[in-house]
Each structure stands twice: as C-alpha cells, then as structure tokens.
GROMACS .gro file of C-alpha atoms in nm:
model
  272
    1UNK     CA    1   2.004  -2.169   4.560
    2UNK     CA    2   1.907  -2.523   4.660
    3UNK     CA    3   2.121  -2.810   4.535
    4UNK     CA    4   1.794  -2.979   4.439
    5UNK     CA    5   1.702  -2.693   4.205
    6UNK     CA    6   1.691  -2.792   3.838
    7UNK     CA    7   1.942  -2.718   3.564
    8UNK     CA    8   1.793  -2.504   3.287
    9UNK     CA    9   1.876  -2.561   2.921
   10UNK     CA   10   1.748  -2.369   2.619
   11UNK     CA   11   1.784  -2.366   2.244
   12UNK     CA   12   1.597  -2.235   1.942
   13UNK     CA   13   1.439  -2.576   1.882
   14UNK     CA   14   1.508  -2.947   1.921
   15UNK     CA   15   1.885  -2.932   1.879
   16UNK     CA   16   1.966  -2.846   2.238
   17UNK     CA   17   1.825  -3.182   2.340
   18UNK     CA   18   2.160  -3.326   2.234
   19UNK     CA   19   2.310  -3.134   2.527
   20UNK     CA   20   2.030  -3.255   2.755
   21UNK     CA   21   2.107  -3.613   2.654
   22UNK     CA   22   2.470  -3.561   2.758
   23UNK     CA   23   2.367  -3.400   3.088
   24UNK     CA   24   2.139  -3.694   3.161
   25UNK     CA   25   2.432  -3.926   3.102
   26UNK     CA   26   2.691  -3.728   3.300
   27UNK     CA   27   2.465  -3.610   3.584
   28UNK     CA   28   2.184  -3.868   3.607
   29UNK     CA   29   2.064  -3.741   3.946
   30UNK     CA   30   1.996  -3.384   3.831
   31UNK     CA   31   1.653  -3.241   3.754
   32UNK     CA   32   1.651  -3.069   3.415
   33UNK     CA   33   1.409  -2.826   3.255
   34UNK     CA   34   1.441  -2.760   2.883
   35UNK     CA   35   1.293  -2.483   2.670
   36UNK     CA   36   1.288  -2.509   2.292
   37UNK     CA   37   1.180  -2.193   2.111
   38UNK     CA   38   1.036  -2.384   1.815
   39UNK     CA   39   0.787  -2.111   1.727
   40UNK     CA   40   1.072  -1.874   1.635
   41UNK     CA   41   1.329  -2.109   1.489
   42UNK     CA   42   1.579  -2.058   1.330
   43UNK     CA   43   1.779  -1.803   1.531
   44UNK     CA   44   2.076  -1.823   1.297
   45UNK     CA   45   1.941  -1.587   1.031
   46UNK     CA   46   1.814  -1.322   1.276
   47UNK     CA   47   1.984  -0.991   1.361
   48UNK     CA   48   2.206  -0.967   1.669
   49UNK     CA   49   1.947  -0.742   1.835
   50UNK     CA   50   1.673  -0.999   1.784
   51UNK     CA   51   1.890  -1.289   1.901
   52UNK     CA   52   1.974  -1.103   2.224
   53UNK     CA   53   1.606  -1.027   2.282
   54UNK     CA   54   1.508  -1.391   2.231
   55UNK     CA   55   1.792  -1.515   2.453
   56UNK     CA   56   1.689  -1.286   2.738
   57UNK     CA   57   1.329  -1.406   2.714
   58UNK     CA   58   1.437  -1.771   2.709
   59UNK     CA   59   1.666  -1.727   3.008
   60UNK     CA   60   1.402  -1.529   3.202
   61UNK     CA   61   1.158  -1.814   3.160
   62UNK     CA   62   1.407  -2.067   3.297
   63UNK     CA   63   1.489  -1.838   3.589
   64UNK     CA   64   1.118  -1.824   3.671
   65UNK     CA   65   1.143  -2.201   3.731
   66UNK     CA   66   1.414  -2.150   3.993
   67UNK     CA   67   1.707  -2.304   3.802
   68UNK     CA   68   2.050  -2.318   3.967
   69UNK     CA   69   2.241  -2.289   3.637
   70UNK     CA   70   2.170  -2.236   3.268
   71UNK     CA   71   2.326  -2.419   2.975
   72UNK     CA   72   2.285  -2.218   2.657
   73UNK     CA   73   2.259  -2.508   2.412
   74UNK     CA   74   2.252  -2.280   2.109
   75UNK     CA   75   2.558  -2.188   1.908
   76UNK     CA   76   2.397  -1.870   1.778
   77UNK     CA   77   2.305  -1.738   2.124
   78UNK     CA   78   2.644  -1.845   2.261
   79UNK     CA   79   2.810  -1.648   1.983
   80UNK     CA   80   2.600  -1.333   2.000
   81UNK     CA   81   2.438  -1.299   2.343
   82UNK     CA   82   2.634  -1.497   2.604
   83UNK     CA   83   2.807  -1.190   2.754
   84UNK     CA   84   2.472  -1.013   2.793
   85UNK     CA   85   2.325  -1.315   2.970
   86UNK     CA   86   2.621  -1.351   3.205
   87UNK     CA   87   2.595  -0.983   3.295
   88UNK     CA   88   2.223  -1.001   3.371
   89UNK     CA   89   2.202  -1.343   3.541
   90UNK     CA   90   2.336  -1.434   3.885
   91UNK     CA   91   2.341  -1.814   3.839
   92UNK     CA   92   2.619  -1.982   3.635
   93UNK     CA   93   2.568  -1.956   3.259
   94UNK     CA   94   2.758  -2.189   3.026
   95UNK     CA   95   2.760  -2.158   2.648
   96UNK     CA   96   2.889  -2.399   2.388
   97UNK     CA   97   3.178  -2.201   2.239
   98UNK     CA   98   3.456  -2.207   2.497
   99UNK     CA   99   3.427  -2.576   2.593
  100UNK     CA  100   3.416  -2.687   2.228
  101UNK     CA  101   3.706  -2.462   2.127
  102UNK     CA  102   3.923  -2.598   2.409
  103UNK     CA  103   3.843  -2.954   2.307
  104UNK     CA  104   3.925  -2.882   1.942
  105UNK     CA  105   4.262  -2.734   2.037
  106UNK     CA  106   4.340  -3.043   2.241
  107UNK     CA  107   4.258  -3.278   1.953
  108UNK     CA  108   4.390  -3.093   1.648
  109UNK     CA  109   4.739  -3.208   1.550
  110UNK     CA  110   4.775  -2.979   1.248
  111UNK     CA  111   4.654  -2.660   1.412
  112UNK     CA  112   4.380  -2.633   1.149
  113UNK     CA  113   4.025  -2.627   1.284
  114UNK     CA  114   3.701  -2.602   1.090
  115UNK     CA  115   3.388  -2.441   1.232
  116UNK     CA  116   3.042  -2.520   1.098
  117UNK     CA  117   2.758  -2.305   1.227
  118UNK     CA  118   2.463  -2.084   1.149
  119UNK     CA  119   2.511  -1.761   0.959
  120UNK     CA  120   2.503  -1.561   1.282
  121UNK     CA  121   2.759  -1.787   1.452
  122UNK     CA  122   3.005  -1.777   1.165
  123UNK     CA  123   2.957  -1.403   1.109
  124UNK     CA  124   3.028  -1.333   1.477
  125UNK     CA  125   3.371  -1.499   1.454
  126UNK     CA  126   3.331  -1.606   1.817
  127UNK     CA  127   3.499  -1.943   1.785
  128UNK     CA  128   3.787  -1.796   1.589
  129UNK     CA  129   3.846  -1.518   1.842
  130UNK     CA  130   3.841  -1.749   2.140
  131UNK     CA  131   4.072  -2.000   1.973
  132UNK     CA  132   4.319  -1.721   1.892
  133UNK     CA  133   4.325  -1.608   2.255
  134UNK     CA  134   4.437  -1.958   2.352
  135UNK     CA  135   4.673  -2.023   2.062
  136UNK     CA  136   4.749  -1.754   1.806
  137UNK     CA  137   4.916  -2.001   1.572
  138UNK     CA  138   4.604  -2.206   1.506
  139UNK     CA  139   4.414  -2.141   1.183
  140UNK     CA  140   4.036  -2.167   1.153
  141UNK     CA  141   3.796  -2.199   0.861
  142UNK     CA  142   3.434  -2.103   0.926
  143UNK     CA  143   3.147  -2.212   0.703
  144UNK     CA  144   2.784  -2.106   0.744
  145UNK     CA  145   2.536  -2.394   0.701
  146UNK     CA  146   2.186  -2.244   0.669
  147UNK     CA  147   2.026  -2.567   0.544
  148UNK     CA  148   2.126  -2.798   0.828
  149UNK     CA  149   1.896  -2.680   1.107
  150UNK     CA  150   1.580  -2.705   0.890
  151UNK     CA  151   1.689  -3.051   0.776
  152UNK     CA  152   1.731  -3.169   1.135
  153UNK     CA  153   1.407  -3.010   1.253
  154UNK     CA  154   1.222  -3.193   0.976
  155UNK     CA  155   1.379  -3.529   1.056
  156UNK     CA  156   1.622  -3.552   0.763
  157UNK     CA  157   1.901  -3.700   0.976
  158UNK     CA  158   1.977  -4.035   0.814
  159UNK     CA  159   2.310  -4.098   0.644
  160UNK     CA  160   2.104  -4.258   0.367
  161UNK     CA  161   1.919  -3.935   0.286
  162UNK     CA  162   2.072  -3.798  -0.030
  163UNK     CA  163   1.948  -3.442   0.027
  164UNK     CA  164   2.123  -3.427   0.365
  165UNK     CA  165   2.436  -3.592   0.229
  166UNK     CA  166   2.458  -3.333  -0.050
  167UNK     CA  167   2.415  -3.044   0.194
  168UNK     CA  168   2.680  -3.176   0.433
  169UNK     CA  169   2.921  -3.243   0.148
  170UNK     CA  170   2.873  -2.885   0.022
  171UNK     CA  171   2.956  -2.739   0.362
  172UNK     CA  172   3.253  -2.954   0.459
  173UNK     CA  173   3.427  -2.932   0.121
  174UNK     CA  174   3.605  -2.597   0.186
  175UNK     CA  175   3.708  -2.720   0.531
  176UNK     CA  176   3.840  -3.044   0.387
  177UNK     CA  177   4.033  -2.862   0.113
  178UNK     CA  178   4.196  -2.633   0.370
  179UNK     CA  179   4.352  -2.931   0.546
  180UNK     CA  180   4.160  -2.916   0.875
  181UNK     CA  181   4.185  -3.226   1.091
  182UNK     CA  182   3.911  -3.122   1.334
  183UNK     CA  183   3.560  -2.984   1.284
  184UNK     CA  184   3.358  -2.809   1.551
  185UNK     CA  185   2.989  -2.882   1.498
  186UNK     CA  186   2.902  -2.528   1.604
  187UNK     CA  187   2.530  -2.584   1.649
  188UNK     CA  188   2.370  -2.834   1.886
  189UNK     CA  189   2.144  -2.954   1.604
  190UNK     CA  190   2.442  -3.087   1.410
  191UNK     CA  191   2.529  -3.391   1.630
  192UNK     CA  192   2.202  -3.541   1.505
  193UNK     CA  193   2.380  -3.553   1.168
  194UNK     CA  194   2.695  -3.714   1.307
  195UNK     CA  195   2.654  -4.030   1.098
  196UNK     CA  196   2.615  -3.815   0.788
  197UNK     CA  197   2.931  -3.619   0.869
  198UNK     CA  198   3.126  -3.938   0.926
  199UNK     CA  199   3.003  -4.079   0.597
  200UNK     CA  200   3.120  -3.768   0.411
  201UNK     CA  201   3.434  -3.698   0.618
  202UNK     CA  202   3.592  -4.017   0.745
  203UNK     CA  203   3.918  -3.855   0.855
  204UNK     CA  204   3.961  -3.621   1.149
  205UNK     CA  205   3.774  -3.534   1.467
  206UNK     CA  206   3.418  -3.407   1.513
  207UNK     CA  207   3.349  -3.192   1.821
  208UNK     CA  208   3.002  -3.226   1.974
  209UNK     CA  209   2.942  -2.882   2.129
  210UNK     CA  210   2.654  -3.001   2.346
  211UNK     CA  211   2.867  -3.275   2.500
  212UNK     CA  212   3.154  -3.038   2.577
  213UNK     CA  213   2.919  -2.778   2.730
  214UNK     CA  214   2.757  -3.044   2.947
  215UNK     CA  215   3.096  -3.151   3.079
  216UNK     CA  216   3.190  -2.788   3.151
  217UNK     CA  217   2.868  -2.725   3.342
  218UNK     CA  218   2.916  -3.046   3.537
  219UNK     CA  219   3.262  -2.930   3.641
  220UNK     CA  220   3.124  -2.594   3.760
  221UNK     CA  221   2.851  -2.754   3.969
  222UNK     CA  222   3.094  -3.002   4.122
  223UNK     CA  223   3.343  -2.728   4.209
  224UNK     CA  224   3.063  -2.525   4.371
  225UNK     CA  225   2.932  -2.825   4.564
  226UNK     CA  226   2.598  -2.761   4.391
  227UNK     CA  227   2.511  -3.109   4.269
  228UNK     CA  228   2.187  -3.270   4.376
  229UNK     CA  229   2.234  -3.492   4.682
  230UNK     CA  230   1.967  -3.735   4.567
  231UNK     CA  231   2.108  -4.050   4.414
  232UNK     CA  232   1.789  -4.134   4.226
  233UNK     CA  233   1.721  -4.058   3.860
  234UNK     CA  234   1.658  -3.687   3.808
  235UNK     CA  235   1.342  -3.557   3.648
  236UNK     CA  236   1.304  -3.397   3.306
  237UNK     CA  237   1.041  -3.150   3.190
  238UNK     CA  238   1.025  -3.003   2.842
  239UNK     CA  239   0.875  -2.670   2.741
  240UNK     CA  240   0.824  -2.518   2.397
  241UNK     CA  241   0.690  -2.196   2.252
  242UNK     CA  242   0.500  -2.406   1.998
  243UNK     CA  243   0.242  -2.684   2.026
  244UNK     CA  244   0.314  -3.039   2.137
  245UNK     CA  245   0.252  -3.169   1.784
  246UNK     CA  246   0.577  -3.321   1.654
  247UNK     CA  247   0.774  -3.191   1.953
  248UNK     CA  248   0.717  -3.487   2.184
  249UNK     CA  249   0.791  -3.751   1.922
  250UNK     CA  250   1.103  -3.569   1.801
  251UNK     CA  251   1.225  -3.511   2.156
  252UNK     CA  252   1.184  -3.879   2.239
  253UNK     CA  253   1.394  -3.969   1.935
  254UNK     CA  254   1.669  -3.724   2.026
  255UNK     CA  255   1.678  -3.825   2.393
  256UNK     CA  256   1.622  -4.196   2.356
  257UNK     CA  257   1.353  -4.194   2.626
  258UNK     CA  258   0.979  -4.138   2.647
  259UNK     CA  259   0.863  -3.783   2.716
  260UNK     CA  260   0.626  -3.774   3.011
  261UNK     CA  261   0.615  -3.404   3.095
  262UNK     CA  262   0.562  -3.128   2.835
  263UNK     CA  263   0.411  -2.782   2.851
  264UNK     CA  264   0.363  -2.498   2.604
  265UNK     CA  265   0.487  -2.154   2.710
  266UNK     CA  266   0.395  -1.800   2.607
  267UNK     CA  267   0.757  -1.689   2.581
  268UNK     CA  268   0.663  -1.332   2.485
  269UNK     CA  269   0.554  -1.266   2.843
  270UNK     CA  270   0.909  -1.310   2.977
  271UNK     CA  271   1.217  -1.087   2.972
  272UNK     CA  272   1.523  -0.983   3.172
   0.00000   0.00000   0.00000
C-alpha cells in the first residue's frame, strides 16, 4: 500500500466529520476520503445484523478507493461490527471505543465513567466491557440518547437552543447523579453539542471519541512508517449515499473549511 494512499473514514451521517477535522489537524499532509451514509441514518436504532451489513458496505466502498487505513467514526459500528471489519479487512481499522475508553480511564479520578451513545452502542455494552478489561474497579453508567443524532443532523447544535438543552439535560442527569467525573461522548455526532454539554454539566471531563480515534490512527500510521511523505496540505473528498443538498453546507460548518469535492455514491452496490 502506497504511503500516498488516502485514509478512509466513514459514519452514518455528518457526525464522523468531527473525526475528519481532528485528522486534518493532526495529520495535515494526509489525503482523506469520507463517506457519510446519510440516506440510511440513524444506525443506532437498527438491528445488529443490519448494522454489520451497512458497515461492510461502507468499508467496501472505501477500500475500492485504495485507502491505506480506515477510521470507523461511528460509535454504533465500533460497538457492533468492528471485529467483523477487522477480520475481513487487511488494512488497519480503528474504531472509537478503545481510544476513548483509555482516555477516560486516564482522566477519571473517581473511577466513575459515564457513557452516552445510541441505543445500539449502549445495549452492546462495548465501552463497559473494554473498560473492565483494563480496570475492573471502575464503574460505568451508560445512557442511550436517541434524540441527539437527529438534533445534530438538523442543525440544532447551539447552546442557546432550548430543545437541545432539555434533551442533553435529560440524558446527563442519571450520569450526574451517579457521581461520574468523566463522560464519554460515545457518538461522533455528540462533539458538535460540546458547548451544550458544558452548559449543562460544568464539572468533569468530556471525551471526544473522534479526537481520540484520530490520535490512535495517527500513532498506527507513524509506527508503520505509512505516513504521506508529501509536506503539502492533503486533499479531502466527501461522499454520501444521499444528495448534495444540505450535505455540503453542513460539512463545511463541521469542518470549518469550504467543501470543494463531493460525490454521491450508490452504496448498495458495495459489500465485503
């Protein structure tokens, strides 16, 4: 695999662009291709069988572009399908769970960690299991947040939006009452609500799963001597299973840069 090959990133929608933003900051010379499966969002309320099917199609599309590594910027896929992807794919595959869990353990002083995620992520117990393998004394509290992804996808991300504030308050209340001093934002959509979380939960640490996954992937590429040798700014191309309407404007907001290269994909024609 050429060092100049792109890094592939996928998510169920816009949320994974928070991980792309971090990759662009950490590895500015890398070419990145991103696929957002907006036509089938949300993944979080789908069955495990369906999530695995979608994940394999998403990954197959990125592999068709010749990527040298894949960042699964989706908490639901990382919880349900990451082992399947790693078994089927020869390039490095990094999910969001292990890097975020390690960071939470490093930051939590009380040994009480909250996990916010989609229904599928929380039901899988993936964060809790991985945290227990590293430290069996740490307690976790998982809360499913089915309203947050639709709110983000529809642009309700301001700390001044009362609907979003009420939803966030509802979800963090049981975590707050349990005494957690650290919350894993277990979906890459959630960092777009970081100001809302801070407004409703001033104490404690918030873990950005996309940021931690980007750092982990960077470490893997460096260790494998697989970074791009070109010192110039890397390219970025975005793909979606839905039309360009709303996608380009939303992506520009999430990334903080103009979107120059977008293409729609028939994702149903791909599979591992």
